[in-house]
PDB file of C-alpha atoms in Angstrom:
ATOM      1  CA  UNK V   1     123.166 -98.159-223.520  1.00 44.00           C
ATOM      2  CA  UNK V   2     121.988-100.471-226.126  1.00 58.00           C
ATOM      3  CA  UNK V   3     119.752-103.217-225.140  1.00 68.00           C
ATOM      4  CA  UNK V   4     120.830-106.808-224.669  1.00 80.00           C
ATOM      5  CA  UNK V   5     120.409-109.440-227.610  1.00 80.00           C
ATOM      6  CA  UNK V   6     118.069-111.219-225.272  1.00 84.00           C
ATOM      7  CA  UNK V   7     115.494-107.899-225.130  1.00 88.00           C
ATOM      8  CA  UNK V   8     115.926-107.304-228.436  1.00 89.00           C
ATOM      9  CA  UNK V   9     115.033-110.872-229.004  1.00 92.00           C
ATOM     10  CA  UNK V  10     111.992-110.593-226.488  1.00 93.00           C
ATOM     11  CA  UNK V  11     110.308-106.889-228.337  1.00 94.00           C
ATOM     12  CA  UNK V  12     110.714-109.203-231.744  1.00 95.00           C
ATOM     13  CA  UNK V  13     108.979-112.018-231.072  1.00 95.00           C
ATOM     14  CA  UNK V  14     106.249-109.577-229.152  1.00 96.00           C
ATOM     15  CA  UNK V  15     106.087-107.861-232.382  1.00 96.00           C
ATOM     16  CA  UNK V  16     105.592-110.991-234.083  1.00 96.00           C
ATOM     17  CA  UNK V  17     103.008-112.381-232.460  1.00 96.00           C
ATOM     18  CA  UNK V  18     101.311-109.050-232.544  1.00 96.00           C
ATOM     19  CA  UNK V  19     101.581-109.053-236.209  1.00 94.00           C
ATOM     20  CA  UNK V  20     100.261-112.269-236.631  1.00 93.00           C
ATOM     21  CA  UNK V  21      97.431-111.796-234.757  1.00 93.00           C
ATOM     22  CA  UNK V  22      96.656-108.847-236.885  1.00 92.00           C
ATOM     23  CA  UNK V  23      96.739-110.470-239.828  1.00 89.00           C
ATOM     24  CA  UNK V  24      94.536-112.859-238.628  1.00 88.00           C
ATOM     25  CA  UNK V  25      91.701-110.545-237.099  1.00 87.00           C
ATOM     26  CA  UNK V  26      91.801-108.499-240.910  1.00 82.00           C
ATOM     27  CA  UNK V  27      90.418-111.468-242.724  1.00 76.00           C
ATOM     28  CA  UNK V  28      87.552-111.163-240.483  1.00 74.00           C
ATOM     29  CA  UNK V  29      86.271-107.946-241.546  1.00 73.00           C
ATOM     30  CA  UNK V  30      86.721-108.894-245.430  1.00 61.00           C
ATOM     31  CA  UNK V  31      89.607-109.765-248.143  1.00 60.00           C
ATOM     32  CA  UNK V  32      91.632-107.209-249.262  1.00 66.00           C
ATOM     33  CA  UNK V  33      91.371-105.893-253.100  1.00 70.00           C
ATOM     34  CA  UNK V  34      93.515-108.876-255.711  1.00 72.00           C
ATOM     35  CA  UNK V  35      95.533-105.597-256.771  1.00 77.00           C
ATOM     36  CA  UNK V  36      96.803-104.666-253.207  1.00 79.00           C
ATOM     37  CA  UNK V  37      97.654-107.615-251.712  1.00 80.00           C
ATOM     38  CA  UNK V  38      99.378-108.613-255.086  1.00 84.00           C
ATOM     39  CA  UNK V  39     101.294-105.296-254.380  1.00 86.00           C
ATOM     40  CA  UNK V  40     101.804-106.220-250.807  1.00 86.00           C
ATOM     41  CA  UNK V  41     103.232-109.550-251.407  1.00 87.00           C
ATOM     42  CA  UNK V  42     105.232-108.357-254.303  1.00 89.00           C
ATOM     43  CA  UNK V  43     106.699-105.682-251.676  1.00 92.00           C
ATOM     44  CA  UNK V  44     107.665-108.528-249.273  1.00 91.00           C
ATOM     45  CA  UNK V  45     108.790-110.984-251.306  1.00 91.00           C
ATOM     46  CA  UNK V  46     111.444-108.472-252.332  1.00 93.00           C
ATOM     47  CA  UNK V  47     111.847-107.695-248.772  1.00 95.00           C
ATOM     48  CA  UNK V  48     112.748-111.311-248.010  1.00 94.00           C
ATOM     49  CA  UNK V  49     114.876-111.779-251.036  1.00 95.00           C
ATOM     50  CA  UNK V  50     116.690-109.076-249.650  1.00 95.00           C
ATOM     51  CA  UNK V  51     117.167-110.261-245.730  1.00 94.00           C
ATOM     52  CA  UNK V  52     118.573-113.523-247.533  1.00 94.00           C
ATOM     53  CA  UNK V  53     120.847-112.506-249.615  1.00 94.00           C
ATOM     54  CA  UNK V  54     122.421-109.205-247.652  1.00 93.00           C
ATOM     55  CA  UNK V  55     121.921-110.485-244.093  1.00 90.00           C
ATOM     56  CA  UNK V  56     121.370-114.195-243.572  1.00 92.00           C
ATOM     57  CA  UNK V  57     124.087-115.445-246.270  1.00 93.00           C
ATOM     58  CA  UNK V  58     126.989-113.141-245.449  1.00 90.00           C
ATOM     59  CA  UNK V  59     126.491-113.857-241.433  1.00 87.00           C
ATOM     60  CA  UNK V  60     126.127-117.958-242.326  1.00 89.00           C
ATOM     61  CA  UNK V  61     129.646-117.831-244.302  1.00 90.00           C
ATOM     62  CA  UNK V  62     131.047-116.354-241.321  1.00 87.00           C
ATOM     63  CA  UNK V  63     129.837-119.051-239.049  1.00 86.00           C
ATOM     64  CA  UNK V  64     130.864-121.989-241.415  1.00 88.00           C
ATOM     65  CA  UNK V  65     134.756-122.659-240.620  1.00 84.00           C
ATOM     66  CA  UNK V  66     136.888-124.291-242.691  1.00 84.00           C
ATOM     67  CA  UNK V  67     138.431-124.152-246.190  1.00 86.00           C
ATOM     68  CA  UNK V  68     135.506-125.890-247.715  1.00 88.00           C
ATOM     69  CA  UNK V  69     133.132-123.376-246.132  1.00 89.00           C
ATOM     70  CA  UNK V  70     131.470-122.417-249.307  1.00 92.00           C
ATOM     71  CA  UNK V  71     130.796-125.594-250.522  1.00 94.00           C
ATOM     72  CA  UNK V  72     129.033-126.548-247.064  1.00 94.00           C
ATOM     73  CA  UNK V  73     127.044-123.194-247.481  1.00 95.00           C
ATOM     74  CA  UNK V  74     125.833-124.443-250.970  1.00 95.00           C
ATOM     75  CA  UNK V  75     124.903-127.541-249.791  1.00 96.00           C
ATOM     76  CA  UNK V  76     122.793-126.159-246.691  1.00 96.00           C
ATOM     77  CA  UNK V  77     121.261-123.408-248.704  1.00 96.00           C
ATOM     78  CA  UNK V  78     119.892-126.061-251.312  1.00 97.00           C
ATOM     79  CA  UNK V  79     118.751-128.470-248.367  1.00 96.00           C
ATOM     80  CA  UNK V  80     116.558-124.952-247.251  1.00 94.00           C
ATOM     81  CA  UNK V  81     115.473-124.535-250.535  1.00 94.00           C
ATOM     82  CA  UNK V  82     114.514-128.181-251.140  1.00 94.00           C
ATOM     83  CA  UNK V  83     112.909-128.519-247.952  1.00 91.00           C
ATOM     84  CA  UNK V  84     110.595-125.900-248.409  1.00 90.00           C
ATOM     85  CA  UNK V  85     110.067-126.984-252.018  1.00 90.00           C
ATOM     86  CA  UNK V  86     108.636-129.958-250.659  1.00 89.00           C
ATOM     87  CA  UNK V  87     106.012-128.473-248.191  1.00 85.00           C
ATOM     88  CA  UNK V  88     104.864-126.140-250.611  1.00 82.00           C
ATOM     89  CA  UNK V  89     104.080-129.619-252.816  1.00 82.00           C
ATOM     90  CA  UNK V  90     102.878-131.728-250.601  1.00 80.00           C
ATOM     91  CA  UNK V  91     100.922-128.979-248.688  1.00 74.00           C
ATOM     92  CA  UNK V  92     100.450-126.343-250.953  1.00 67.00           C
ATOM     93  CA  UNK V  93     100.047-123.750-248.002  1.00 61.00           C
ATOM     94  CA  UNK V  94     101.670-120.560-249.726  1.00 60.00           C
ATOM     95  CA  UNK V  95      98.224-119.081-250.805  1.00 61.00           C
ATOM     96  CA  UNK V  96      97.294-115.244-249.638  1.00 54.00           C
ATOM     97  CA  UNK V  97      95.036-114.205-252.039  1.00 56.00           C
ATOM     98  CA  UNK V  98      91.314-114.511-251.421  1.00 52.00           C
ATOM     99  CA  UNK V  99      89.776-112.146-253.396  1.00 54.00           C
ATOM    100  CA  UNK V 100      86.802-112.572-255.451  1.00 50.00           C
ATOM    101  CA  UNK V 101      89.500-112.395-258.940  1.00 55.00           C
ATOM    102  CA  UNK V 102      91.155-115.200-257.714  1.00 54.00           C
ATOM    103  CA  UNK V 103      88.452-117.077-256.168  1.00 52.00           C
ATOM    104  CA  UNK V 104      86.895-116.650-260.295  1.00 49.00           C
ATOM    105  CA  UNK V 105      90.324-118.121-261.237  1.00 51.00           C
ATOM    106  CA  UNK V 106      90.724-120.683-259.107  1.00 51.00           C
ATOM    107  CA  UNK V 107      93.608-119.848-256.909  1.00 51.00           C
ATOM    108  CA  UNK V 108      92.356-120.286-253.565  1.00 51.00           C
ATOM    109  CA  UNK V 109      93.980-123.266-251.925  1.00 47.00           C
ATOM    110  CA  UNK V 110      91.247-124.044-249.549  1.00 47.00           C
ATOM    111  CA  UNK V 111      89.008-125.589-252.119  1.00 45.00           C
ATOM    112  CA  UNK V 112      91.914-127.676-253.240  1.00 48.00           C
ATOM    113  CA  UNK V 113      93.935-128.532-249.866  1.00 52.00           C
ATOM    114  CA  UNK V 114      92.208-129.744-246.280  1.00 63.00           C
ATOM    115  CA  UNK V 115      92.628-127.165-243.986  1.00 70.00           C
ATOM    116  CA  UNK V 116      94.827-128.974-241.455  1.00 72.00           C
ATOM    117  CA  UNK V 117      97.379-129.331-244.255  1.00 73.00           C
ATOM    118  CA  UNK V 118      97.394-126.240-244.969  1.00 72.00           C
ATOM    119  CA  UNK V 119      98.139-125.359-241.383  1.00 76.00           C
ATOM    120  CA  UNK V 120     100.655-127.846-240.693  1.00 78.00           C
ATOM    121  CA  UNK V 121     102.607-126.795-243.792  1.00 79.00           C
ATOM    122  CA  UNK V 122     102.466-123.083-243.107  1.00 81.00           C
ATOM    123  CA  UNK V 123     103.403-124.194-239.043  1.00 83.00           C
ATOM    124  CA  UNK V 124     106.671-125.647-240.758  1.00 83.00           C
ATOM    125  CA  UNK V 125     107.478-123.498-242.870  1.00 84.00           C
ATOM    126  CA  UNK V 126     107.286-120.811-239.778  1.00 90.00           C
ATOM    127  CA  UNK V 127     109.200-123.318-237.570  1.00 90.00           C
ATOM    128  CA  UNK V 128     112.309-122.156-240.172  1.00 90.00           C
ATOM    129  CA  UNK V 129     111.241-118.519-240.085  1.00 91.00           C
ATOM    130  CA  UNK V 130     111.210-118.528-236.349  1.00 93.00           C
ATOM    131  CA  UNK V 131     114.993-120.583-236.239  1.00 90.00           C
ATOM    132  CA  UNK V 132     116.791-117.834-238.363  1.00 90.00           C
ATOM    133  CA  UNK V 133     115.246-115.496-236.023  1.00 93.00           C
ATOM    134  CA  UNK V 134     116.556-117.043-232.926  1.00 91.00           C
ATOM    135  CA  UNK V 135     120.287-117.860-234.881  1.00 88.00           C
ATOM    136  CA  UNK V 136     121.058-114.490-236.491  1.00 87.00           C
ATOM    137  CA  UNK V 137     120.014-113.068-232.908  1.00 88.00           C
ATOM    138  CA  UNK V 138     122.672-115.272-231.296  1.00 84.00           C
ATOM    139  CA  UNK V 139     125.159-114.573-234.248  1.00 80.00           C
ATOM    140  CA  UNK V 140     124.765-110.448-232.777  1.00 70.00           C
ATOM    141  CA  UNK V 141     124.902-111.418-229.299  1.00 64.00           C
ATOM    142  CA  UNK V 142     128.686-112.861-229.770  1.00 58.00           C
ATOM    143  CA  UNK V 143     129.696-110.472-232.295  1.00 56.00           C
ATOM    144  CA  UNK V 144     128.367-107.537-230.205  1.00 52.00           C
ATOM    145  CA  UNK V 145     126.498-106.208-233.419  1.00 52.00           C
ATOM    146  CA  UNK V 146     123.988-103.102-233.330  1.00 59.00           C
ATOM    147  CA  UNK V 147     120.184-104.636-233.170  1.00 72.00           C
ATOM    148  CA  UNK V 148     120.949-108.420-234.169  1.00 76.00           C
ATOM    149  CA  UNK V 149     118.666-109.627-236.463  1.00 85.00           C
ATOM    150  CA  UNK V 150     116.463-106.890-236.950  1.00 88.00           C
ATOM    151  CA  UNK V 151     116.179-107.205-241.098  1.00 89.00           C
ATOM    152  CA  UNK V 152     115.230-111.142-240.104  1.00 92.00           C
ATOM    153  CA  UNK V 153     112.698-110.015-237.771  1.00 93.00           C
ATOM    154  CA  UNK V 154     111.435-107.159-239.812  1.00 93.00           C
ATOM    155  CA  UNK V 155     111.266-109.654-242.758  1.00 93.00           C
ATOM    156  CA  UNK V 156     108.850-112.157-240.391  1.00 93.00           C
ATOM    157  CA  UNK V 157     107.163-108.814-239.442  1.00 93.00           C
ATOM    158  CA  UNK V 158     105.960-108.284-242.989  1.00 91.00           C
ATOM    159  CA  UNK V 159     105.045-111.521-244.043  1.00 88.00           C
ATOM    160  CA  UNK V 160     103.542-113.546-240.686  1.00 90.00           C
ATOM    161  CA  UNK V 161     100.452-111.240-241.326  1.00 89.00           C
ATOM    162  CA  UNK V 162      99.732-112.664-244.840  1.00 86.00           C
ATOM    163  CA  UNK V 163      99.911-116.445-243.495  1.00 87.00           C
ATOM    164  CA  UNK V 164      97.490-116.021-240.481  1.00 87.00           C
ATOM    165  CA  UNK V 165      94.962-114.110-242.671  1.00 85.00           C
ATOM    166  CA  UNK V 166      95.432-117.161-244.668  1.00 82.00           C
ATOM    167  CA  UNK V 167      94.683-119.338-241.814  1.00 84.00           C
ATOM    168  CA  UNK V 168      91.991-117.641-240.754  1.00 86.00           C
ATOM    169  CA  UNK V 169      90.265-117.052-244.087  1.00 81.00           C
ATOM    170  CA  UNK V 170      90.427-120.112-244.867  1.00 81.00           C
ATOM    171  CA  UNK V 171      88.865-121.311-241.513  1.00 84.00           C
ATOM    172  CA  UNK V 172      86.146-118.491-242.693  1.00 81.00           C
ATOM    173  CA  UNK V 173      85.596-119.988-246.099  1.00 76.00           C
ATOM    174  CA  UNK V 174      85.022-123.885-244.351  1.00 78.00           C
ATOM    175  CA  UNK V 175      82.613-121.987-242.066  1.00 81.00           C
ATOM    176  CA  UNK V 176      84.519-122.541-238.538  1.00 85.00           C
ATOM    177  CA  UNK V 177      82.990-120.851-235.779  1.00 89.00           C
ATOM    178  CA  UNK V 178      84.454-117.104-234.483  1.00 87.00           C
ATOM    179  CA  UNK V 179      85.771-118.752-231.588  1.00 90.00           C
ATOM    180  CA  UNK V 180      87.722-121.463-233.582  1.00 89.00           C
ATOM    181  CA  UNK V 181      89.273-118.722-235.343  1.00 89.00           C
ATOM    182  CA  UNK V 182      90.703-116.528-232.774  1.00 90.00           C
ATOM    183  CA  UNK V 183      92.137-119.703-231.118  1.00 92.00           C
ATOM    184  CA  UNK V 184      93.933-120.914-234.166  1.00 90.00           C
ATOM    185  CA  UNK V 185      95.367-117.365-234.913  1.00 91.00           C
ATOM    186  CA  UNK V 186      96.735-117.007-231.369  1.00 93.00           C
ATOM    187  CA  UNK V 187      98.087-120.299-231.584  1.00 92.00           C
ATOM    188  CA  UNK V 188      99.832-119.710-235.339  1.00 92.00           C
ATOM    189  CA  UNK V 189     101.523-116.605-233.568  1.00 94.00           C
ATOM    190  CA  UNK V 190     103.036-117.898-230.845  1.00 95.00           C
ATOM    191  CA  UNK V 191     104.487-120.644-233.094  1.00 94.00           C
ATOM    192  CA  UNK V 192     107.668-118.379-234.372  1.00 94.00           C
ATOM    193  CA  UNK V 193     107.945-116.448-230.959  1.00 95.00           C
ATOM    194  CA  UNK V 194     108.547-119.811-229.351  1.00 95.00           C
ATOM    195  CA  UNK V 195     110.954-121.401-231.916  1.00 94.00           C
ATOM    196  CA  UNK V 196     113.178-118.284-231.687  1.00 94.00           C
ATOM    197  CA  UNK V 197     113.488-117.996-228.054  1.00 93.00           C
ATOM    198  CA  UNK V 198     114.132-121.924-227.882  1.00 91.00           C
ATOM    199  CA  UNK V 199     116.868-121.998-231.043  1.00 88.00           C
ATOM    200  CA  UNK V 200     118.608-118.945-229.414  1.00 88.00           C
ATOM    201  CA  UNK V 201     118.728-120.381-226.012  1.00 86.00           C
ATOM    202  CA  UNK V 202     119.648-123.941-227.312  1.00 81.00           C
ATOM    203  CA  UNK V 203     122.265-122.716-229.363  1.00 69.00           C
ATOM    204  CA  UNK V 204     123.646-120.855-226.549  1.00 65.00           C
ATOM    205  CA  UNK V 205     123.411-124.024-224.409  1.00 64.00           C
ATOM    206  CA  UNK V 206     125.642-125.896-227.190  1.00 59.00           C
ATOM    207  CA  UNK V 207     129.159-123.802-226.194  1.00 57.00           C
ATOM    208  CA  UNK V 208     131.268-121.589-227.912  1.00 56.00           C
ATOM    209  CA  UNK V 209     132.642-124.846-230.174  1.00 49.00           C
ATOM    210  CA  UNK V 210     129.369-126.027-231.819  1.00 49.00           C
ATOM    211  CA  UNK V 211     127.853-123.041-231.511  1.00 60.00           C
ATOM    212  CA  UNK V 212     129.349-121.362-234.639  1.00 66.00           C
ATOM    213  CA  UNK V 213     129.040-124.591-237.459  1.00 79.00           C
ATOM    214  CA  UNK V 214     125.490-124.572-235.971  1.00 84.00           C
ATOM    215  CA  UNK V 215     124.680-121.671-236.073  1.00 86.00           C
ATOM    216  CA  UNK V 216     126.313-121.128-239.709  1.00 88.00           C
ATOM    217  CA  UNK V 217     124.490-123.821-241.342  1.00 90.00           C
ATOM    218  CA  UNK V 218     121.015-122.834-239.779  1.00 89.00           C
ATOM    219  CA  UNK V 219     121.518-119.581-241.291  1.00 91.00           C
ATOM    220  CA  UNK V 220     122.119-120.824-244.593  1.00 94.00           C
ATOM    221  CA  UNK V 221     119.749-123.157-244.696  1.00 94.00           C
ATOM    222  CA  UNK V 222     117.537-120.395-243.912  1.00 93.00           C
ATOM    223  CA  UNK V 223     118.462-118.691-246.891  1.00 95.00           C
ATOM    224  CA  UNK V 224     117.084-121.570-249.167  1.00 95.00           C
ATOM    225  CA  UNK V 225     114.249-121.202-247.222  1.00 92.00           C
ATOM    226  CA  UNK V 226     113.793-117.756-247.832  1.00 93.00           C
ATOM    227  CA  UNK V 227     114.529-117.211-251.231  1.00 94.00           C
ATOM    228  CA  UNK V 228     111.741-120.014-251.969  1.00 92.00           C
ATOM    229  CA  UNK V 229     108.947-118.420-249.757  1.00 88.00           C
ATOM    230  CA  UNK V 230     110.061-115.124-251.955  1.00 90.00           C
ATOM    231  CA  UNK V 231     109.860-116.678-255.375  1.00 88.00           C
ATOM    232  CA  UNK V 232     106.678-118.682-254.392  1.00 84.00           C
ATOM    233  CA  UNK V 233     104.931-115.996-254.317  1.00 74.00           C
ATOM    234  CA  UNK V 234     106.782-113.853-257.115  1.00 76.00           C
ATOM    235  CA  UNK V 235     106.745-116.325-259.982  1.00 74.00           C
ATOM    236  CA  UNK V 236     103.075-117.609-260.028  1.00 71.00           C
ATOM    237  CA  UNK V 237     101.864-114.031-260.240  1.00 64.00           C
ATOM    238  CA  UNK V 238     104.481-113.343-263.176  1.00 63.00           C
ATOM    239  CA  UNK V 239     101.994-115.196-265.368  1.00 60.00           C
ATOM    240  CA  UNK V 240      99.617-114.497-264.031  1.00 61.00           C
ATOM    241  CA  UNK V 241      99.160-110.720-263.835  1.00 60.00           C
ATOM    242  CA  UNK V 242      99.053-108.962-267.457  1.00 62.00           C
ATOM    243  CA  UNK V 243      98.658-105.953-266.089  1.00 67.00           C
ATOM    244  CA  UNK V 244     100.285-103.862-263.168  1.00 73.00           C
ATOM    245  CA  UNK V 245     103.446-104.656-263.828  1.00 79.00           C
ATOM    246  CA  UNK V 246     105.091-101.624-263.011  1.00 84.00           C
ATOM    247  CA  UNK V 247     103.538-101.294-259.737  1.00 87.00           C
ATOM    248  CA  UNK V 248     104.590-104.793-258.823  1.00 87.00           C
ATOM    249  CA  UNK V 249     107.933-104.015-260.631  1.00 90.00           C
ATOM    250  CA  UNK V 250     108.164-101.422-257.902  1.00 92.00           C
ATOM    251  CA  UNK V 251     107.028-102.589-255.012  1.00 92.00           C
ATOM    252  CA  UNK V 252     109.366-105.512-255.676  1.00 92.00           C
ATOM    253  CA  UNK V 253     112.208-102.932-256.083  1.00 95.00           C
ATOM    254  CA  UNK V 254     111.262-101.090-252.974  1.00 96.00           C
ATOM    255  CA  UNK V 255     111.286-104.218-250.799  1.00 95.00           C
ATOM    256  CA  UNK V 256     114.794-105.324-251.947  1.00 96.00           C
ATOM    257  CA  UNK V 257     116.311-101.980-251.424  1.00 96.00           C
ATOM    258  CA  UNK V 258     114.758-101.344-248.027  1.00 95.00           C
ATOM    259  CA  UNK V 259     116.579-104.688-247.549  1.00 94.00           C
ATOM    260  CA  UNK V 260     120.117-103.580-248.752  1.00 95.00           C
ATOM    261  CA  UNK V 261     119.569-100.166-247.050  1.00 93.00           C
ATOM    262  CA  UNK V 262     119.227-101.648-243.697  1.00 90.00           C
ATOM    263  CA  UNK V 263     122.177-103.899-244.442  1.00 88.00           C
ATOM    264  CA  UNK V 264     124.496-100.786-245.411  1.00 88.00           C
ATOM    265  CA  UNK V 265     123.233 -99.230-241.657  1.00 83.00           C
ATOM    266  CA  UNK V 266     124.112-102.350-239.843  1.00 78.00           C
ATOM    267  CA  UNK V 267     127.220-102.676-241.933  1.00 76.00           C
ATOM    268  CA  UNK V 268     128.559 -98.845-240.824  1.00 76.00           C
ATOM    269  CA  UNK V 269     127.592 -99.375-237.477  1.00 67.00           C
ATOM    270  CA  UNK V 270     129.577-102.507-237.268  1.00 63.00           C
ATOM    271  CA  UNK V 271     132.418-100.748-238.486  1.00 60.00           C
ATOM    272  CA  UNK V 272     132.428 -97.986-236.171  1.00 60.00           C
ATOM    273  CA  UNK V 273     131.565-100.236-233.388  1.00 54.00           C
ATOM    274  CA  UNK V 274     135.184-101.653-234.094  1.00 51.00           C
ATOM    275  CA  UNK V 275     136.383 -98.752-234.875  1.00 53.00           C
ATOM    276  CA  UNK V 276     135.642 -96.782-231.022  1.00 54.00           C
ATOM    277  CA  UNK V 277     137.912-100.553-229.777  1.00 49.00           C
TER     278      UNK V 277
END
């Protein structure tokens, strides 16, 4: 017997916040290498391009009714992508990288940004994450799909890590205390966990009429947000990097086709689920 949507949704945001806290407690036994965490991020920036495009956009259309259903998608999709557009400027938060390369070069966002920007801006921008979470989880509980919104949570999986070692580092750079550490990093991953319980219960407590609109345009707009969060971290590095580029190249490829591959398995066991009715 398969579990119920709100298990499933429970062991994801555990795993979250487990990741997170990970990520966190690795900055504080040194930065990773510039060449693997560029190959990292390249790996799930792909990842999330992926999610967005095979997962969150074709369940948002379904949600939207109405024969000008595209044209609200477009418009939602461009309010994610704008919103996020404008955290990452006024905030400037999207920074993983603090090895000693880009230290030399520049690149690390702490010397440039106050630290409680920083935070607020990646707190946001995880606010969204953790809302797509909770909505494509909901979108699987009423269409009885197999494991509802695992690609979204897999795609938070992967990338939560590389924002709380961001936190964290950067609370290591300013010289914060141990202590002050740990507690921001537990607090940073309990920020999606919550959001995603409280947008799937909410949107439950809205009724079968609102519920679908809602829970449409939430998805869409989630797929602005997620196609910036990819490219911000794609693009810079394009100019970047002069060299590894077919190692990027691939771990880029890798992480979009790990995200059509798990939307073929949830697409044939949708199908067969309607097909035993």
């Amino acid at each position: 017997m398969a579990a119920s949507p709100p298990v499933l949704l429970a062991a994801y945001a555990g795993a979250i916040f487990l990741a997170s806290v990970a990520g966190g407690w690795l900055s504080e036994y040194g930065a990773m290498t510039h060449r693997r965490t560029q190959i990292v991020m390249s790996f799930v920036a792909g990842f999330i391009l992926g999610i967005a495009v095979f997962h969150l956009l074709p369940h948002g259309l379904e949600r939207i009714p109405g024969p000008s259903s595209f044209e609200t998608a477009a418009l939602w999709i461009m309010f994610g992508m704008v919103a996020m557009i404008v955290l990452l400027r006024v905030f400037d938060f999207h920074q993983h990288d603090f090895s000693a390369e880009a230290a030399a070069r520049g690149r690390t966002s702490a010397r440039r940004h106050g630290l409680f920007g920083v935070a607020l801006g990646l707190g946001l921008h995880t606010v969204t994450e953790g809302a797509a979470l909770g909505a494509s989880v909901r979108v699987g509980f009423v269409e009885e799909g197999v494991l509802p919104g695992l690609g979204v949570c897999l795609a938070i999986l992967l990338h939560k890590p590389l924002d709380a070692y961001s936190i964290t580092g950067m609370m290591k750079h300013a010289g914060h205390t141990a202590r002050a550490r740990l507690a921001a990093n537990l607090a940073y991953a309990l920020v999606c966990p919550v959001v995603a319980v409280g947008s799937y219960l909410g949107a439950g407590m809205l009724g079968p009429i609102a519920e679908g609109p809602m829970i449409g345009r939430a998805l869409v707009f989630a797929v602005g947000a997620f196609v910036c969060i990819s490219l911000s971290d794609l693009l810079p590095e394009i100019h970047f990097h002069r060299h590894d580029r077919g190692k990027l190249l691939a771990a880029l490829a890798v992480g979009i086709g790990l995200a059509y591959a798990l939307y073929l398995v949830e697409a044939m066991a949708m199908h067969a689920g309607h097909g035993d009715h």
